Short mmCIF file of C-alpha atoms in Angstrom, two decimals:
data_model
loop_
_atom_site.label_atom_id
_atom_site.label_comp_id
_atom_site.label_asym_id
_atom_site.label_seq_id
_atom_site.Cartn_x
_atom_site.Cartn_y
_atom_site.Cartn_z
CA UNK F 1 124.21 9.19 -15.62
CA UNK F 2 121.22 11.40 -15.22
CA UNK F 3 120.38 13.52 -18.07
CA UNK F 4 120.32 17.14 -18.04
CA UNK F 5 116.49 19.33 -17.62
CA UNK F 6 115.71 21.66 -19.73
CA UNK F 7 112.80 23.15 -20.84
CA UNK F 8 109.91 25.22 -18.84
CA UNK F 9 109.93 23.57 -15.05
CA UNK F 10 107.19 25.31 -12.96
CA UNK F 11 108.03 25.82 -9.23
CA UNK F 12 104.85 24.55 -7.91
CA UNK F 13 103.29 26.10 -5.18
CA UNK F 14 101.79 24.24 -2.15
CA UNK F 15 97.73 25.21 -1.83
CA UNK F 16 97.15 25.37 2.24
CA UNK F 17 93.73 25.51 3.99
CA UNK F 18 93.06 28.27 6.31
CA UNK F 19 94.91 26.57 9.10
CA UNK F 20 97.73 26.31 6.82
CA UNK F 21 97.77 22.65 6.62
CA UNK F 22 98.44 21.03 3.11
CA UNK F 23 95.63 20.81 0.76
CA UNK F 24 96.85 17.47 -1.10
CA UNK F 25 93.33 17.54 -2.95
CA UNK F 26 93.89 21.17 -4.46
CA UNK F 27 97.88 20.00 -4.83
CA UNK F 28 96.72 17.49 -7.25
CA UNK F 29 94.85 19.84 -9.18
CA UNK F 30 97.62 22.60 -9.40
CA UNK F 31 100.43 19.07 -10.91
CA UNK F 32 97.16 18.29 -13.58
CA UNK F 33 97.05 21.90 -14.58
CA UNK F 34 100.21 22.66 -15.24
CA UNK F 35 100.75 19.17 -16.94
CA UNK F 36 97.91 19.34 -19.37
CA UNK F 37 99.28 23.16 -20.38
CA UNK F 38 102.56 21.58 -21.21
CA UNK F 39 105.28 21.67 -18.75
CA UNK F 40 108.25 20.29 -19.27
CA UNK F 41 108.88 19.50 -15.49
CA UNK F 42 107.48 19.84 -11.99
CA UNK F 43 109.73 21.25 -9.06
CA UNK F 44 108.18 20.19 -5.85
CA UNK F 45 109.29 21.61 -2.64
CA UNK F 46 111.01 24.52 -3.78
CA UNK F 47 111.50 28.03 -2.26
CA UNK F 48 107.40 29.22 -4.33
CA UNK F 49 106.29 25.80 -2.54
CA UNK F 50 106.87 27.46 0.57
CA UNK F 51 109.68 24.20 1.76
CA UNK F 52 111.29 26.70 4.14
CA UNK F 53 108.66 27.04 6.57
CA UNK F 54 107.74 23.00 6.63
CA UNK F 55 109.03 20.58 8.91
CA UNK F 56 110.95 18.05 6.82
CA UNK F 57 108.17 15.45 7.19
CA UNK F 58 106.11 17.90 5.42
CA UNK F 59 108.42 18.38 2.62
CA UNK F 60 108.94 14.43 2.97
CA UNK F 61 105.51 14.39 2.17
CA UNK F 62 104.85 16.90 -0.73
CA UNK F 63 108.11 15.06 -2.81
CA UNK F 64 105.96 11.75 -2.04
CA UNK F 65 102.75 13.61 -3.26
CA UNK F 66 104.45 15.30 -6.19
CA UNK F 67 106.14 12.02 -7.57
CA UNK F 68 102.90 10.18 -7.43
CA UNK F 69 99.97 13.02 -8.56
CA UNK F 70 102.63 13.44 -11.38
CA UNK F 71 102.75 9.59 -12.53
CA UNK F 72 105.34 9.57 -14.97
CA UNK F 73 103.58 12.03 -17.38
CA UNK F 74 106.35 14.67 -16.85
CA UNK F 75 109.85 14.32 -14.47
CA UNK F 76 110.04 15.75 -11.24
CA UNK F 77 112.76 17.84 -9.68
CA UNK F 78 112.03 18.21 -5.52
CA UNK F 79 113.76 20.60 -3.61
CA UNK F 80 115.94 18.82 -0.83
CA UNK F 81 118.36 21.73 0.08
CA UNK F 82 119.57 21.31 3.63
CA UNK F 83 121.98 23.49 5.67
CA UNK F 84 124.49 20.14 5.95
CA UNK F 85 125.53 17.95 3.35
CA UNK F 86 124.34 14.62 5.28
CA UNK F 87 120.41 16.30 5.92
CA UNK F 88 120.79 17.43 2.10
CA UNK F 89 121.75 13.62 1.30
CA UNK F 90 118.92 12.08 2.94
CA UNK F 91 116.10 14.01 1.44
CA UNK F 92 117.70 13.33 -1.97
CA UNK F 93 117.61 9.76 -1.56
CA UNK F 94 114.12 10.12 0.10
CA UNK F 95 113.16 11.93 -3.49
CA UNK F 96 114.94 9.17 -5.58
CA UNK F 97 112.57 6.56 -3.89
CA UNK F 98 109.62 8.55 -4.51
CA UNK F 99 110.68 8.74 -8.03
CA UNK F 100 112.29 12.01 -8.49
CA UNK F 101 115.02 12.43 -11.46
CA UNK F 102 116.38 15.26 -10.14
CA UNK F 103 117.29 16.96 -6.67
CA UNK F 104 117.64 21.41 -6.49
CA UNK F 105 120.32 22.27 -3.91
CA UNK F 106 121.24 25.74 -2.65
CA UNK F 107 124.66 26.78 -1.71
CA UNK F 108 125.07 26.30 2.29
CA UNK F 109 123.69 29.32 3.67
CA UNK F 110 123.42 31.38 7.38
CA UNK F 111 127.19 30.14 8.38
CA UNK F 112 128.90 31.34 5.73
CA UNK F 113 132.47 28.87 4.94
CA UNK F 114 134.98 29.73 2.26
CA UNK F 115 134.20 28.65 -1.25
CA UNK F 116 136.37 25.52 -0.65
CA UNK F 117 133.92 24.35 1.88
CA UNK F 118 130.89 25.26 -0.79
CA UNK F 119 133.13 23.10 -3.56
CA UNK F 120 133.16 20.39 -0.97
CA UNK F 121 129.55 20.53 -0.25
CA UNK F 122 128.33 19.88 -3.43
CA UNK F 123 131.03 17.74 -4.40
CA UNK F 124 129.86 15.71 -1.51
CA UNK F 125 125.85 15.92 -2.19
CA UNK F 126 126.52 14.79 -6.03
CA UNK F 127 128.71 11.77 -4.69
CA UNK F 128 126.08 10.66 -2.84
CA UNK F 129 122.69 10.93 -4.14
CA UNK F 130 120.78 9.45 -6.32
CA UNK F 131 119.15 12.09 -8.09
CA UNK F 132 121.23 14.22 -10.44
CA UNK F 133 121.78 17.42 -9.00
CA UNK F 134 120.58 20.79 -9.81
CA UNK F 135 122.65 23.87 -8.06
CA UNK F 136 120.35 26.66 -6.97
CA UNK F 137 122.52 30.08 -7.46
CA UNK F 138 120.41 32.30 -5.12
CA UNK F 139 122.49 34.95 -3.45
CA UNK F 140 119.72 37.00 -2.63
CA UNK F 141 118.02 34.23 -0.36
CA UNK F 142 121.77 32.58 0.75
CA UNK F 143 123.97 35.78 0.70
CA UNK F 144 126.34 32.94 -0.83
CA UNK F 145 126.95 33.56 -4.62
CA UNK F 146 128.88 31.06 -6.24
CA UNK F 147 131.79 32.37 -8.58
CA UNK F 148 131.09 31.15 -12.50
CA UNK F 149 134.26 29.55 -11.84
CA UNK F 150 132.91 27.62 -9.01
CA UNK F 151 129.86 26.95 -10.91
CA UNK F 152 132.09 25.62 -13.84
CA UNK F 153 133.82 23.39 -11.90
CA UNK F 154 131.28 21.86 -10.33
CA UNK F 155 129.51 21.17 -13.85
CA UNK F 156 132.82 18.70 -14.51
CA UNK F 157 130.98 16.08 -11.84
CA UNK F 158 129.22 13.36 -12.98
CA UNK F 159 126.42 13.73 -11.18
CA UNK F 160 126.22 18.25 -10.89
CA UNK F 161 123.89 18.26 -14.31
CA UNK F 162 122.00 21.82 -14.04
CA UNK F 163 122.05 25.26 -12.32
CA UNK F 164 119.60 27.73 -11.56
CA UNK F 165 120.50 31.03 -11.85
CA UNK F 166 119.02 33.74 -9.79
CA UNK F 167 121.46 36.00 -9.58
CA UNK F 168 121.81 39.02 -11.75
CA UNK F 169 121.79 38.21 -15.78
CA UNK F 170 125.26 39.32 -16.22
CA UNK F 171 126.45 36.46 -14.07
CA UNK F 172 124.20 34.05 -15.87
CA UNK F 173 125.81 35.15 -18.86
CA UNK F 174 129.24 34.18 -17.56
CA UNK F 175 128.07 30.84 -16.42
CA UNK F 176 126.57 30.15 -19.55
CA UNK F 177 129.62 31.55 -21.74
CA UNK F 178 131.67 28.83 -19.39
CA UNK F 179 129.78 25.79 -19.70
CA UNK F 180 128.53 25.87 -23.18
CA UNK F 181 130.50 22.93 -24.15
CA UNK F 182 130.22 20.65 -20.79
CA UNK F 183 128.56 17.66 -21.62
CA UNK F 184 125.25 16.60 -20.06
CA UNK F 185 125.20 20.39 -18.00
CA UNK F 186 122.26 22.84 -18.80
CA UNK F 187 121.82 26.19 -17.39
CA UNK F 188 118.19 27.62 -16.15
CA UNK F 189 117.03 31.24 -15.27
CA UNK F 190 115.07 31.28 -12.19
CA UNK F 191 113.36 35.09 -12.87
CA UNK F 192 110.81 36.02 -15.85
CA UNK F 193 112.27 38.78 -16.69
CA UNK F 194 114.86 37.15 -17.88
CA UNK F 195 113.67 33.72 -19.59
CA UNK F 196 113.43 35.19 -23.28
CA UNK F 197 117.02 36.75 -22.73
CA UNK F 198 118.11 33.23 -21.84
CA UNK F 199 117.05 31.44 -24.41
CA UNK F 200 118.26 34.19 -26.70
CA UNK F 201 121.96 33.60 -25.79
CA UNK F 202 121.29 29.47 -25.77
CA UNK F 203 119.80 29.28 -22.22
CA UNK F 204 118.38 25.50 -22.22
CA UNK F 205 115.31 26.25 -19.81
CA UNK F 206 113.70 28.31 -17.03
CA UNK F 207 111.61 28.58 -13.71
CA UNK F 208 109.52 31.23 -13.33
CA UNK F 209 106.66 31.75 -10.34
CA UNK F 210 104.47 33.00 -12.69
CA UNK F 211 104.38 29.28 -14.59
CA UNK F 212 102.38 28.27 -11.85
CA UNK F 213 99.41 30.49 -13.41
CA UNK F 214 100.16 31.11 -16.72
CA UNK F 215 101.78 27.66 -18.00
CA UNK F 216 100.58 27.61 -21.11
CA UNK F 217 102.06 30.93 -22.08
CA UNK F 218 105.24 30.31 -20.95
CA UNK F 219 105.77 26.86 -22.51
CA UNK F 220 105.04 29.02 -25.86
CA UNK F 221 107.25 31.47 -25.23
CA UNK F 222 110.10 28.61 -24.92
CA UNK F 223 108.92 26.87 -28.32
CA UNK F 224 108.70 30.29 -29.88
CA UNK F 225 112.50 31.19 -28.86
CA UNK F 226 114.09 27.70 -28.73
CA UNK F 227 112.08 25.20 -30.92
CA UNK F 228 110.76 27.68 -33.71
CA UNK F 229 114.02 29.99 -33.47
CA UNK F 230 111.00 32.62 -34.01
CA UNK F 231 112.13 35.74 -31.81
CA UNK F 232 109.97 37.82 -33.22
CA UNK F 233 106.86 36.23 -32.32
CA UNK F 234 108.58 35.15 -28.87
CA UNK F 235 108.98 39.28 -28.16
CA UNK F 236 105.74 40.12 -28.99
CA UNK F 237 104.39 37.41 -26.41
CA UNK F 238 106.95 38.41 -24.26
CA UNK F 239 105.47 41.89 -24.21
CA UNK F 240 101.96 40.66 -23.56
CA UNK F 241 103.32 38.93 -20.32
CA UNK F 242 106.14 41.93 -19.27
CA UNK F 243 103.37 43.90 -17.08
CA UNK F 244 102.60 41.06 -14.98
CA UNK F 245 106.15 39.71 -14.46
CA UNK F 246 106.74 42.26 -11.93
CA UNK F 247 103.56 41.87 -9.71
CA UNK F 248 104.68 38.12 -8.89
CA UNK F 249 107.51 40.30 -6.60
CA UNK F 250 105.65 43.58 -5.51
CA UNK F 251 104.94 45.44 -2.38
CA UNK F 252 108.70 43.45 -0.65
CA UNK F 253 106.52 39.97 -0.07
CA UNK F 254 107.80 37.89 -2.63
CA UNK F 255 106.12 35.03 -3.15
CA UNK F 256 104.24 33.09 -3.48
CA UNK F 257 101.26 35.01 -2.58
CA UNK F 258 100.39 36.70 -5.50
CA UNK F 259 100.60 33.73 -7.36
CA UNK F 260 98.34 32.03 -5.32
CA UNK F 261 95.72 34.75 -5.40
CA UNK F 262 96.10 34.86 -9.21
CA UNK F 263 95.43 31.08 -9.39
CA UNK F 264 92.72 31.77 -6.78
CA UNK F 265 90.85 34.05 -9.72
CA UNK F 266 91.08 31.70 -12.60
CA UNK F 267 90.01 28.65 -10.37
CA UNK F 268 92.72 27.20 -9.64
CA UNK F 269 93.25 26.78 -5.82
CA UNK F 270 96.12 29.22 -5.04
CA UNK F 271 95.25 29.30 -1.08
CA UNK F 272 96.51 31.60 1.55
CA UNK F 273 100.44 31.07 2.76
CA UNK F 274 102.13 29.97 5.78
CA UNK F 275 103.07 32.68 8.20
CA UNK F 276 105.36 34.60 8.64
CA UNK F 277 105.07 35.12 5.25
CA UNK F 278 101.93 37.30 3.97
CA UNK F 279 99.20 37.44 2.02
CA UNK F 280 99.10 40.19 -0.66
CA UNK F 281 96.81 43.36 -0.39
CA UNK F 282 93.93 44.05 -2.73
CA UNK F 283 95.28 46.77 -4.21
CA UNK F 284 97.66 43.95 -5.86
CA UNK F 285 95.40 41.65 -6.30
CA UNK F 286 93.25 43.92 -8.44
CA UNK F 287 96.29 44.77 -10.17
CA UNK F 288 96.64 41.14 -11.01
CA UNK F 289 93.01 40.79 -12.05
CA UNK F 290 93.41 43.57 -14.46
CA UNK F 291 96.30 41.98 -16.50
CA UNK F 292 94.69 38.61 -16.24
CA UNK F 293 91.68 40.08 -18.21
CA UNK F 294 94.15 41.89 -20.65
CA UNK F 295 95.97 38.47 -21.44
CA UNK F 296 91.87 36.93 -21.66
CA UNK F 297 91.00 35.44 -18.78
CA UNK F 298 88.05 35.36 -17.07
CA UNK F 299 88.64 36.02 -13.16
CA UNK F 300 86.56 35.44 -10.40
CA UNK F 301 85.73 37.62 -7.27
CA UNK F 302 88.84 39.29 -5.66
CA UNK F 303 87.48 38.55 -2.26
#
């Protein structure tokens, strides 16, 4: 049986040159980064890493990269999520080879099918992978949101060990209320705002875009809230971070641009992204700057 995550995982981006090929040099620098400021995990290939506009031999390829830059020092999640159950399958057993623990898998999405045929899906994935699988709520990408129902059912398989919730907090809530005694099942926030609420109602981890840049923050605030049981210290950090929370999502382009033009100013290879998605304006990225230099960085030119 595959233990449960928990903890601070960091959705890693994927740096690209300016032809928007994969910059495995810079990639290994982002995994040593984030591993020396104390993650707990690495997901590779997720929706920050930009998986949905690679062919799968690219994603093939940044699991691969992932698994090996990361060398055992922390465990690795990839992101496999396919439309079918049989393309989802393959990937995951691709990741187990490359020496991934655990495999992310959103709800199938575009062809909606009745939540029977989403029980089945999973149901199917878990039976036959070997990673342990992580469910990815995300109605807002899928315009599929599983029931906490659903989501509690599925936590009974052997194999279903984790969820990521991105939906609103309220449902999170639910899901956690439900599963808080299912062995070997943990239950993740995938939005900042909302990691220091989740571990305040016995949330066992988070994602968060912004981990990518601010690691070593973040891994605090979880030690602070879960480790120390020290809320007071874990709001006042939390308050230092609140005003740049929302610029990881501004101006209706996501991510992971502004990440990657944050990392860009602290010298960490951020790079452009791969159309059609865009890069942010410089109205953001001084915005960014600014709170960077509040929270004591030193950042380099915005241009």
């Amino acid at each position: 049986m595959t233990t449960a995550p928990k903890g601070i995982f960091v959705p890693l981006i994927t740096p690209l040159n300016e032809d928007e090929t994969i910059d495995f040099q810079s990639y290994k620098k982002v995994i040593d980064f984030q591993i020396e400021n104390g993650v707990h995990g690495l997901l590779v290939g997720g929706t920050t890493g930009e998986y949905h506009v690679m062919s799968v031999e690219e994603r093939k390829s940044l699991i691969k990269a992932g698994c090996e830059y990361a060398a055992g020092r922390v465990p690795v999640m990839a992101g496999v999520g396919c439309v079918t159950a049989e393309e989802t399958i393959e990937l995951a057993n691709f990741a187990a080879e490359c020496g991934a623990t655990w495999g992310l898998v959103l709800a199938p999405y575009y062809h909606k099918t009745s939540e029977e045929g989403v029980r089945e899906f999973f149901k199917e994935i878990a039976a036959k992978s070997n990673v342990g699988i992580v469910i990815y709520n995300y109605p807002g990408a899928t315009s599929v949101e599983l029931s906490p129902e659903l989501i509690y059912e599925l936590a009974q398989e052997e194999n279903i060990v984790s969820v990521k919730e991105s939906a609103d907090f309220g449902h999170l809530c639910q899901v956690l209320t439900l599963t808080r005694d299912v062995e070997n099942f943990t239950v993740f926030t995938g939005e900042e705002h909302f990691i220091l609420p989740t571990f305040s109602i016995g949330g066992q981890g988070a994602f968060g875009i912004l981990v990518n840049l601010l690691p070593k923050e973040l891994v605090s605030l979880y030690e602070l809230a879960v480790e120390k049981s020290d809320l007071t210290a874990a709001r006042e950090l939390n308050a230092k971070l609140s005003g740049i929370y929302g610029l990881m999502e501004a101006e209706g382009n996501p991510y992971p641009g502004p990440v990657k033009a944050g990392m860009d100013m602290i010298g960490i290879k951020g790079g452009k992204v791969r159309k059609p998605l865009t890069q942010p304006t410089e109205d953001l990225k001084a915005q960014i700057a600014e709170q960077l230099v509040k929270l004591g960085y030193e950042v380099n030119s915005l241009v």
